[in-house]
Tab-separated table of C-alpha atoms in Angstrom:
chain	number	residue	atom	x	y	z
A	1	UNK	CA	12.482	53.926	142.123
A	2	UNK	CA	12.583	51.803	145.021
A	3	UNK	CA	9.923	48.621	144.975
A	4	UNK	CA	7.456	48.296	148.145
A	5	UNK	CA	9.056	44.904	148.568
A	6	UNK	CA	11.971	46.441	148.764
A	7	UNK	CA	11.815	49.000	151.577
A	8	UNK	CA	10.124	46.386	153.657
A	9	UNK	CA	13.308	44.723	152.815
A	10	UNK	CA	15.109	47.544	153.893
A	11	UNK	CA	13.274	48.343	156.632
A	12	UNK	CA	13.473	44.983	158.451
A	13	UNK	CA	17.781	44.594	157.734
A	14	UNK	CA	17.653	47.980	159.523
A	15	UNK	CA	16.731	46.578	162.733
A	16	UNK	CA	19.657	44.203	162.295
A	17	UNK	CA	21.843	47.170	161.613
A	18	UNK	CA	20.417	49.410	164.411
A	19	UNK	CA	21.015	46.823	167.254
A	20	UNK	CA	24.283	46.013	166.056
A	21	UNK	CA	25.024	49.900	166.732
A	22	UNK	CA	23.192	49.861	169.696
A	23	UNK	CA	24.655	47.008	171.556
A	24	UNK	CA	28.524	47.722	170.599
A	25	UNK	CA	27.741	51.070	172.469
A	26	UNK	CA	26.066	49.466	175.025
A	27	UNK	CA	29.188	47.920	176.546
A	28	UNK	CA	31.595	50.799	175.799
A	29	UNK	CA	29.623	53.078	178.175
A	30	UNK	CA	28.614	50.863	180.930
A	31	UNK	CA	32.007	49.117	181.037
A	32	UNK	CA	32.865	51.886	183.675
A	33	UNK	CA	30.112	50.971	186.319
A	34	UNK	CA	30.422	47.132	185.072
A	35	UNK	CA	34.027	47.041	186.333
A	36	UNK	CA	32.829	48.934	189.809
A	37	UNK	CA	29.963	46.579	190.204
A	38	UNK	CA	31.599	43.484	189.591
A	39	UNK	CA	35.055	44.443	191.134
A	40	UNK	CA	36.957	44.560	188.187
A	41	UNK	CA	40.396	46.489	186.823
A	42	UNK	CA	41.297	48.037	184.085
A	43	UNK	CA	42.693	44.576	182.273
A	44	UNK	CA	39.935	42.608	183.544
A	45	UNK	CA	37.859	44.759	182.176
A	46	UNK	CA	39.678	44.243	179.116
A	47	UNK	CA	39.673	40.617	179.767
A	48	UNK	CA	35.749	40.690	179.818
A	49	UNK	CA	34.896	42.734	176.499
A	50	UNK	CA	38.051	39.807	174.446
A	51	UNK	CA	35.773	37.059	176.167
A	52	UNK	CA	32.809	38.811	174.772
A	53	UNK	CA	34.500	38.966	171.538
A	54	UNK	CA	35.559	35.605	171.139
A	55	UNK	CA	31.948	35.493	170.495
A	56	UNK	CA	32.625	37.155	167.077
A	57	UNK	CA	35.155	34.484	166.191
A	58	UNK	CA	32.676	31.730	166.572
A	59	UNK	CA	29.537	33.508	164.485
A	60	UNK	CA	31.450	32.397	161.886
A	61	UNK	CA	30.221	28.748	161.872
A	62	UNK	CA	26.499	30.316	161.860
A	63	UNK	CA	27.282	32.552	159.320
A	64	UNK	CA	28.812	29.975	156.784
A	65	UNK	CA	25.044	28.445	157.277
A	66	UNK	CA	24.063	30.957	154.770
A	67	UNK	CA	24.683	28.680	152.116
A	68	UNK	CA	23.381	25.597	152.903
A	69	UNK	CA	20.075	26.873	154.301
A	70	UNK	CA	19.914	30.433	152.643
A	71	UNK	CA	19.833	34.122	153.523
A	72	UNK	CA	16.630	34.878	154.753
A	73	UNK	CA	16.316	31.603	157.224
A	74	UNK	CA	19.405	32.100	159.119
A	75	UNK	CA	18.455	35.884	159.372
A	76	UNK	CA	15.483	34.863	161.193
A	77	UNK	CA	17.419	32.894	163.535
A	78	UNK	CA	20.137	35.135	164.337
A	79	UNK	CA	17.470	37.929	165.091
A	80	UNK	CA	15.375	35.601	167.770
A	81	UNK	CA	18.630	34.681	169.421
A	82	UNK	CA	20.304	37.933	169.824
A	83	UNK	CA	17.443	39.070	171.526
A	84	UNK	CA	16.999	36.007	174.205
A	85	UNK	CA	20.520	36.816	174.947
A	86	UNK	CA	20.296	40.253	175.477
A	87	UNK	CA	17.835	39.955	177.594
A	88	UNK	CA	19.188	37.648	179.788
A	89	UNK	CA	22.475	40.064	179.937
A	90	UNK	CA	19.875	42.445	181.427
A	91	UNK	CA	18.885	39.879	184.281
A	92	UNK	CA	22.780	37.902	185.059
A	93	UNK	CA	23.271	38.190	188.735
A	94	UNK	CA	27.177	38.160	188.704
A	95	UNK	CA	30.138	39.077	185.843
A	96	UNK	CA	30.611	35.041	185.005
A	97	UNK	CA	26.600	34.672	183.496
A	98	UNK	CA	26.681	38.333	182.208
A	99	UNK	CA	29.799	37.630	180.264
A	100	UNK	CA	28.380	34.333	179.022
A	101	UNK	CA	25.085	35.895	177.888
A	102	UNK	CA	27.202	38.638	175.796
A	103	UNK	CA	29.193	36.323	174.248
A	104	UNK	CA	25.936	34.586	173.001
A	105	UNK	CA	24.263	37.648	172.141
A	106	UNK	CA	28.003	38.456	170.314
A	107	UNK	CA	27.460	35.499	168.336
A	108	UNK	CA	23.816	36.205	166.878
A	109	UNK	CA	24.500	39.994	166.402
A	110	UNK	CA	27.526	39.511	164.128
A	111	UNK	CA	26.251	36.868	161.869
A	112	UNK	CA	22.807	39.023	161.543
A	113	UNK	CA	24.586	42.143	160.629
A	114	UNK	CA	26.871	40.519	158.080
A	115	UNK	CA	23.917	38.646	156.435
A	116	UNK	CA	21.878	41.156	156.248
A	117	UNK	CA	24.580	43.303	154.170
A	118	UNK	CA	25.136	40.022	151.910
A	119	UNK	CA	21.403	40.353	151.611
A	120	UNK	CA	21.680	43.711	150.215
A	121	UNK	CA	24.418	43.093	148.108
A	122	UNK	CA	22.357	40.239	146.241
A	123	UNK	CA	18.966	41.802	145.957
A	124	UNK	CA	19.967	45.304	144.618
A	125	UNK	CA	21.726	46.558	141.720
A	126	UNK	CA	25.238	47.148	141.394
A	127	UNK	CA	24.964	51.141	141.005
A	128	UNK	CA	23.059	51.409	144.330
A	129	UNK	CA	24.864	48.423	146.031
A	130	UNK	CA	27.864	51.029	147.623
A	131	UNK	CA	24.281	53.428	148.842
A	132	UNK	CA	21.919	50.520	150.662
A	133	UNK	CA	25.109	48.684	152.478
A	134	UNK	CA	26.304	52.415	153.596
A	135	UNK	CA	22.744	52.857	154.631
A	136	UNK	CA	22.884	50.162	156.932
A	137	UNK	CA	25.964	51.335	158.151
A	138	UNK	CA	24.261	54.619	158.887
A	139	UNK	CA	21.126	52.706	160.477
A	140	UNK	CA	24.136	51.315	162.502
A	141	UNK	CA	24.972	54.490	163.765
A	142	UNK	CA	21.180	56.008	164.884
A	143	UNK	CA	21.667	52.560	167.040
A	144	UNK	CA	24.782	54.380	168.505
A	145	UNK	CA	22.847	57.625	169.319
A	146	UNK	CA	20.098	55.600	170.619
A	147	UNK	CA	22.174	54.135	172.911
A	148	UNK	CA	24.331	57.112	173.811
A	149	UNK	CA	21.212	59.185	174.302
A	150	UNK	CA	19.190	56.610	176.890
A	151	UNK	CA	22.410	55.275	178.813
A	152	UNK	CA	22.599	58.142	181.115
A	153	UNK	CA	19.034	58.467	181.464
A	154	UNK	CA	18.934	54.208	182.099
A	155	UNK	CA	21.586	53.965	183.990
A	156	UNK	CA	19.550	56.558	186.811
A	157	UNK	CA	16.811	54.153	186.863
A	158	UNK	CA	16.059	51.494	189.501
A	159	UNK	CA	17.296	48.626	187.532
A	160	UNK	CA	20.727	51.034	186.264
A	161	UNK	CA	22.857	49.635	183.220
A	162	UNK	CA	20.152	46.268	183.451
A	163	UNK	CA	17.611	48.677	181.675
A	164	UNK	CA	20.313	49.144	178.723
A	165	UNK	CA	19.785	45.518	177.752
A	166	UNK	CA	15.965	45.071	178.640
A	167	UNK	CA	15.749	47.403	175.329
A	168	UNK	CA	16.751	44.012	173.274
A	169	UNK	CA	13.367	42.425	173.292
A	170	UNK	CA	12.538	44.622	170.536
A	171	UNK	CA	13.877	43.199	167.644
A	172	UNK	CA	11.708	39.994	168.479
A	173	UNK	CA	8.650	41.843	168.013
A	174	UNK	CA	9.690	43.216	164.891
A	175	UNK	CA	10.451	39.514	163.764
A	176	UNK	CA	6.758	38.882	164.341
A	177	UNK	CA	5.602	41.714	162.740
A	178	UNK	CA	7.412	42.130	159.469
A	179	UNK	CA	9.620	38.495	158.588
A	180	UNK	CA	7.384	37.410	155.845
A	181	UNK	CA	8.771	40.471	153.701
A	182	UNK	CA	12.164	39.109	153.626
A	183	UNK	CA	12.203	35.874	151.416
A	184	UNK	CA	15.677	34.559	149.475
A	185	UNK	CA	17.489	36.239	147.607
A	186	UNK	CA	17.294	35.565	143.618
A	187	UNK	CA	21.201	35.325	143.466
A	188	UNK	CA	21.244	32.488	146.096
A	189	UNK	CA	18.443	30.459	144.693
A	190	UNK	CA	20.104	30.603	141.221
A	191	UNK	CA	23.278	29.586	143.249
A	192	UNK	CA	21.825	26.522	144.706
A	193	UNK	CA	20.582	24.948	141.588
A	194	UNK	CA	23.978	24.260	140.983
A	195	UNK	CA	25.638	23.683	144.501
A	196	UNK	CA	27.230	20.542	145.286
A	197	UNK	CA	28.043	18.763	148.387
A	198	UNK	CA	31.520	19.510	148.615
A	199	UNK	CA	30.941	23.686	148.969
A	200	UNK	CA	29.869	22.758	152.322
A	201	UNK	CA	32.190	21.929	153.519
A	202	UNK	CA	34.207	23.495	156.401
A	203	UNK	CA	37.335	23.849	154.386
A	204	UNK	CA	36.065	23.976	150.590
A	205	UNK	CA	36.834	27.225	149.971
A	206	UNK	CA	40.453	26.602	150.744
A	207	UNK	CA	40.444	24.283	147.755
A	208	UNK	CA	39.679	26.953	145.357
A	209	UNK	CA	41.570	29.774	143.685
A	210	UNK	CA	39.729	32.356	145.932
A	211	UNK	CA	41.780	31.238	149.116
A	212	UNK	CA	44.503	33.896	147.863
A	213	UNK	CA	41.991	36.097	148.386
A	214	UNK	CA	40.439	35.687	151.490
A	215	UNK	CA	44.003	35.282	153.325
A	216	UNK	CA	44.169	39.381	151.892
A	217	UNK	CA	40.676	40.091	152.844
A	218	UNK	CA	41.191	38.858	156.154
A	219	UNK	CA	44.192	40.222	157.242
A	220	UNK	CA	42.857	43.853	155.911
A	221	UNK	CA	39.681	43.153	158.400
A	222	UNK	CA	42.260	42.447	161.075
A	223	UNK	CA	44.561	44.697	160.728
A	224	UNK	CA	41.377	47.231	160.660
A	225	UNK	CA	39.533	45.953	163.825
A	226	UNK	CA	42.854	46.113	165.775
A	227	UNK	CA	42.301	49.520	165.314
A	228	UNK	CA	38.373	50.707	165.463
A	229	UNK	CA	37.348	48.324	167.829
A	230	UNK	CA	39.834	49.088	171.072
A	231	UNK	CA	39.846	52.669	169.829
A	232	UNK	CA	36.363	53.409	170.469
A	233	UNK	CA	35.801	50.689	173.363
A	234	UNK	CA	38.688	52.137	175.285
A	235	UNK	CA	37.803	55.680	174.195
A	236	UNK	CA	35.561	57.188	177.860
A	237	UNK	CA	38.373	54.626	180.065
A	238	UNK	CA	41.012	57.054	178.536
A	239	UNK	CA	39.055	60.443	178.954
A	240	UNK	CA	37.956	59.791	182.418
A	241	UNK	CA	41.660	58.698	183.686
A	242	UNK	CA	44.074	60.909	181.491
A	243	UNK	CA	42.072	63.633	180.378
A	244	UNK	CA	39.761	65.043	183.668
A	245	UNK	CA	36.250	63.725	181.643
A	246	UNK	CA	33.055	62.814	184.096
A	247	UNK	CA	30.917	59.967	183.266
A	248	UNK	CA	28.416	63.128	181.900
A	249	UNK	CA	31.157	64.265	180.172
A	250	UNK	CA	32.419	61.616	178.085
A	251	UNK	CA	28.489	60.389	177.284
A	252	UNK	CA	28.142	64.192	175.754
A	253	UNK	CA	31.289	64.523	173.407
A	254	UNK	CA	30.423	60.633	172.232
A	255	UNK	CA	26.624	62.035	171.526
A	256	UNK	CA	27.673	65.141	170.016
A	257	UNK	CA	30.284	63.796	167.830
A	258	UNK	CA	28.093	60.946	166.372
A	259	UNK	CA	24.972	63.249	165.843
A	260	UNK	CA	27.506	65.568	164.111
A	261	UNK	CA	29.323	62.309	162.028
A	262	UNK	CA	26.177	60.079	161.229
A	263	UNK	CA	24.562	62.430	158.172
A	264	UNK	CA	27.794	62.041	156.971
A	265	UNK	CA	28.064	58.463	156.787
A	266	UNK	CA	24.993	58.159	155.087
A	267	UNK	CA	26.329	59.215	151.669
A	268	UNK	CA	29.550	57.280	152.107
A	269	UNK	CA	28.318	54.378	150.202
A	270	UNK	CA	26.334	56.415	147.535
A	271	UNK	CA	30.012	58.369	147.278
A	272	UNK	CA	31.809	54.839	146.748
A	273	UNK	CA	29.086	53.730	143.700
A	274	UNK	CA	30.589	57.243	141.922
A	275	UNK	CA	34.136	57.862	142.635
A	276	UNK	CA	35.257	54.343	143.437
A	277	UNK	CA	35.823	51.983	145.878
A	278	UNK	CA	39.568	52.320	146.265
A	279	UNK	CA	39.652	55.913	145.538
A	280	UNK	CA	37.154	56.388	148.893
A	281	UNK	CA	39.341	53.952	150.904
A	282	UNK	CA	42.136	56.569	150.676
A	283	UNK	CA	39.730	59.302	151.865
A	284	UNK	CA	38.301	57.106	154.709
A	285	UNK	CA	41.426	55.517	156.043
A	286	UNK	CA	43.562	58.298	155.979
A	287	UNK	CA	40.539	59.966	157.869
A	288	UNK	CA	40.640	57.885	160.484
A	289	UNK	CA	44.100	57.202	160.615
A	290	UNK	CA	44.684	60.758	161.620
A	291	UNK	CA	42.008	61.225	163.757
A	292	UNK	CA	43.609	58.249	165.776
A	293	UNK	CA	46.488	60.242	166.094
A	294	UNK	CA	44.702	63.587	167.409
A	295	UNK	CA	42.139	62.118	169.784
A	296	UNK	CA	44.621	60.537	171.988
A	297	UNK	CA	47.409	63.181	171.882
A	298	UNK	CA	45.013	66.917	172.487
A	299	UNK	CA	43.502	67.991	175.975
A	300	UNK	CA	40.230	69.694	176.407
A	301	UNK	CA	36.359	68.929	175.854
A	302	UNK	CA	36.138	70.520	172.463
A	303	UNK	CA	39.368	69.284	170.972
A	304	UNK	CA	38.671	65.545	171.694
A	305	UNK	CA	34.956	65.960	170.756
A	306	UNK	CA	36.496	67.319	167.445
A	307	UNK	CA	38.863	64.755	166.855
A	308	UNK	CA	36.286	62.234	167.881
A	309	UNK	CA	33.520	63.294	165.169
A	310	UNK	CA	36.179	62.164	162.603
A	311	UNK	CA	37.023	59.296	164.276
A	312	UNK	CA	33.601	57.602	164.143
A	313	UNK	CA	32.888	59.049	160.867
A	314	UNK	CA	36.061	57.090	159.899
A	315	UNK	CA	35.267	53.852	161.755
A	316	UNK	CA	31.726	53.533	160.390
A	317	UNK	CA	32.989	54.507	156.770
A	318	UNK	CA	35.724	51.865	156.889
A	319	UNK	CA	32.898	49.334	157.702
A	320	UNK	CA	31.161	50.424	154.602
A	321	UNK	CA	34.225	50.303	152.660
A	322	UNK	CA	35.213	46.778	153.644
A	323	UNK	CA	31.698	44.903	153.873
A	324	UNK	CA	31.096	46.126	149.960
A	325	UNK	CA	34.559	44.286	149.375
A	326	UNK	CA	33.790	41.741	151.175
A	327	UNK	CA	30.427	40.980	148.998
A	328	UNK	CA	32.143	41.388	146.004
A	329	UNK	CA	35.047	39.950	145.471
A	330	UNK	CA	33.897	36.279	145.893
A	331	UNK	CA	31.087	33.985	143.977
A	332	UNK	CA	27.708	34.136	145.611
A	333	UNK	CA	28.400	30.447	146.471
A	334	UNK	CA	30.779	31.042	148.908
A	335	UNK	CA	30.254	34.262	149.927
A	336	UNK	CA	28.643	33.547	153.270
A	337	UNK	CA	32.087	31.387	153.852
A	338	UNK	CA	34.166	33.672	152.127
A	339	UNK	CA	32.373	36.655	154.918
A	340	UNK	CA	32.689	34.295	157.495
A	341	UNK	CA	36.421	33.328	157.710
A	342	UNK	CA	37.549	36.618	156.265
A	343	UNK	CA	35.232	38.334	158.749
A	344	UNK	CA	33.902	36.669	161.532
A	345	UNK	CA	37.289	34.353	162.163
A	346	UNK	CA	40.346	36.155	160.301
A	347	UNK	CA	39.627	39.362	160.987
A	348	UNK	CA	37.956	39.182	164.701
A	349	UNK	CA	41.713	37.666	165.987
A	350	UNK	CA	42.192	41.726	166.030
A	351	UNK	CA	38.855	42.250	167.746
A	352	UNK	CA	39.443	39.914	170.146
A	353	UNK	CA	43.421	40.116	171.220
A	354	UNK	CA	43.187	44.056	170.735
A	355	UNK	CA	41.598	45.049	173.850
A	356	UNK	CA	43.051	42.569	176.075
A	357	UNK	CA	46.560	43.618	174.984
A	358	UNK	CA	46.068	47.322	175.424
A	359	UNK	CA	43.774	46.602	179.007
A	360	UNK	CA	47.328	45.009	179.667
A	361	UNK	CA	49.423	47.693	178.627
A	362	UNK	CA	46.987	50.614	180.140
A	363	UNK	CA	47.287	49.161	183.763
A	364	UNK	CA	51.188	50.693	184.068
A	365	UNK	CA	51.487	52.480	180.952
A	366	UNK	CA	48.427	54.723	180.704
A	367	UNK	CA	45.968	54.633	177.585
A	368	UNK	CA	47.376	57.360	175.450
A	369	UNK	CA	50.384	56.336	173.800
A	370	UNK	CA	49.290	52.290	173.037
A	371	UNK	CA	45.997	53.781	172.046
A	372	UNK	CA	47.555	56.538	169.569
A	373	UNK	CA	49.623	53.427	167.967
A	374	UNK	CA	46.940	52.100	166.718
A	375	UNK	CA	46.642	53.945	163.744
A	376	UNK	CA	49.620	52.244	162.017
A	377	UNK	CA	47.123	49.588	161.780
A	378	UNK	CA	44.835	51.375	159.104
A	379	UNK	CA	47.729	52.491	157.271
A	380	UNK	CA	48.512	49.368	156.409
A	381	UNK	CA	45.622	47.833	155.815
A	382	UNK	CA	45.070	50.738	153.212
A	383	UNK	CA	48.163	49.357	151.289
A	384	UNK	CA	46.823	46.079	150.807
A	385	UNK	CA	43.892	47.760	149.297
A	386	UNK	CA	45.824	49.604	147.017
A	387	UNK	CA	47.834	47.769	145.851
A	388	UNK	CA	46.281	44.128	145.506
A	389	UNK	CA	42.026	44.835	145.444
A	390	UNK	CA	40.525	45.418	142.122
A	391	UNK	CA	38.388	48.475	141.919
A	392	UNK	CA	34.911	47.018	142.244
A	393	UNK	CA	32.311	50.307	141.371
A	394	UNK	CA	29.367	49.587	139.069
A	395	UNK	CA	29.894	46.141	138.212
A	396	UNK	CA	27.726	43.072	138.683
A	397	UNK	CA	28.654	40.911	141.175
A	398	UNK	CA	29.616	38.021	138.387
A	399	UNK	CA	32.322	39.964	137.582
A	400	UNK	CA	33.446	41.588	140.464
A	401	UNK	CA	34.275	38.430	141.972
A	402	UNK	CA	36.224	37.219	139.213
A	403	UNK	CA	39.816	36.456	139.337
């Protein structure tokens, strides 16, 4: 039975979780009237979200703060400055201050979301680990709805897509209202009774035998953003031009299908703590990877909305899949480095050169076809699970991370 520490615990990483839903969607369906605002084309509105991005690449060096200064602190931090940022997206007069306020608010989401599911993975216990980190990944998704469900409504209002980011102020309150439930996690304090000076440092974790490791984990996170992120980002550009979608359209089959796919995710990571972590990698990715395939080669509202519904399914899942990896298969020591370059630097090269290479491509080419491609991605980055991850399920993090 679940402590009352703990779902305050719970409770206050879901805002994290929510916002991080809520804001990814944010840009994917006001991109459209961002670009006809500001003046923009198809690749500089690619240009804009990889600028954005490059945001994600540089959380990592507030993310690696996790241990020196601890979980709960930095969680605190990230929180307070993802939601001055957002707000001042809401209020930048011209593309150049909104793009610079994103790419701050990029920053502090990113290092918030991936603390808060090292959080989890510290504080509970190894059969429910898989169940709370896929619960956050299903808070994630409500975020999405959330967002889905008030952008048309927003975007009708005086202020238009503005009012999308005015929304951010909220997670401040809920700082002031509920912090003092999260304090450090036992794991970490343990941890720092025996850290030295050397573990952090920038590079230290390249001088151990987990470097092997992270180059793996990394290139899996890459290879799987190249994938999810342009996929979905790209996703109402491609119905509106190739496939006869209106704005009201689009906004419905994304609403419908991730109403329909959320439930879903929600037992993903209580599936994963019973059959495996591996075993439900082959499920997921081969999930998404076909759903790739079929939502950017079919016609028609219903067949895309179809296709879609598995396609976000798959892309949260994957998250799920990967960020219980992530936590453990390295030492608690280093596992807010080991999160952050595998992560936050590694992995968001994909995040960050994907869209701006197919933006590129879709100005003579179309989106279809580069979009479809994608999926070879996934494939791949299934392999590497396969064949060179251990399989993970209900073991304490102590061993899981061993070599």
């Amino acid at each position: 039975m679940m402590l009352r520490k703990n779902i305050k615990q719970i409770l206050f990483l879901s805002v994290a979780a929510f916002f991080d839903g809520y804001d990814f969607v944010a840009i994917t369906q006001i991109l459209p009237n961002l670009r006809h605002e500001f003046g923009l084309n198809e690749f500089q509105g690619g240009m804009l979200i990889s600028f954005i991005n490059i945001g994600a690449l540089l959380s990592y060096f507030l993310l690696r703060l996790t241990d020196k200064f601890g979980r709960a602190k930095l969680l605190n931090i990230t929180i307070i400055g993802y939601t001055i940022s957002t707000f001042l997206s809401g209020i930048a007069p011209d593309v150049y201050s909104f793009a610079l306020f994103q790419f701050f608010a990029r920053i502090f989401l990113l290092a918030e979301t991936s603390i808060a599911i090292i959080y989890v993975s510290e504080e509970f216990s190894s059969k429910d680990r898989g169940f709370y980190i896929g619960l956050l990944q299903g808070i994630l998704g409500l975020g999405m709805i959330a967002c889905l469900a008030l952008v048309p409504v927003l975007l009708k209002q005086p202020f238009g897509w503005r009012n999308i980011y005015f929304i951010g102020i909220i997670p401040l309150l809920m700082i002031a209202i509920s912090r003092r439930s999260i304090v450090e996690t036992k794991k970490y304090i343990e941890a720092s009774h025996n850290r030295i000076r050397e573990k952090l440092s920038l590079l230290y974790i390249w001088k151990t035998p987990y470097r092997k490791r992270l180059i793996i984990v990394g290139i899996i996170w890459l290879l799987t953003f190249a994938c999810t992120h342009s996929t979905f980002v790209f996703w109402k550009e491609y119905a509106v031009a190739e496939r006869g979608f209106t704005d009201e359209m689009a906004a419905k089959a994304v609403a419908l299908a991730s109403v329909i796919a959320l439930p879903f995710v929600f037992f993903v990571g209580k599936i994963i703590d019973k059959i495996g972590r591996k075993t439900g990698a082959v499920v997921i990715f081969s999930i998404k990877t076909i759903s790739v395939i079929c939502s950017f080669t079919f016609t028609g509202f219903w067949p895309l909305t179809f296709f879609l519904i598995f396609g976000i399914f798959g892309a949260s899942s994957i998250l799920i899949i990967l960020n219980t990896f992530t936590a453990e298969l390295f030492p608690t020591d280093i596992r807010g480095n080991a999160f952050a370059w595998a992560n936050h630097l590694i992995g968001r090269f994909g995040w960050v050169l994907s869209p701006v290479l197919i933006g590129f491509y879709a100005q003579d080419h179309g989106w279809s076809l580069i979009l479809k491609s994608t999926a070879i991605f996934i494939f791949l980055a299934l392999l590497l699970i396969l064949f060179l991850f251990p399989e993970t399920k209900n073991k304490e993090l102590e061993l899981t991370s061993k070599l």
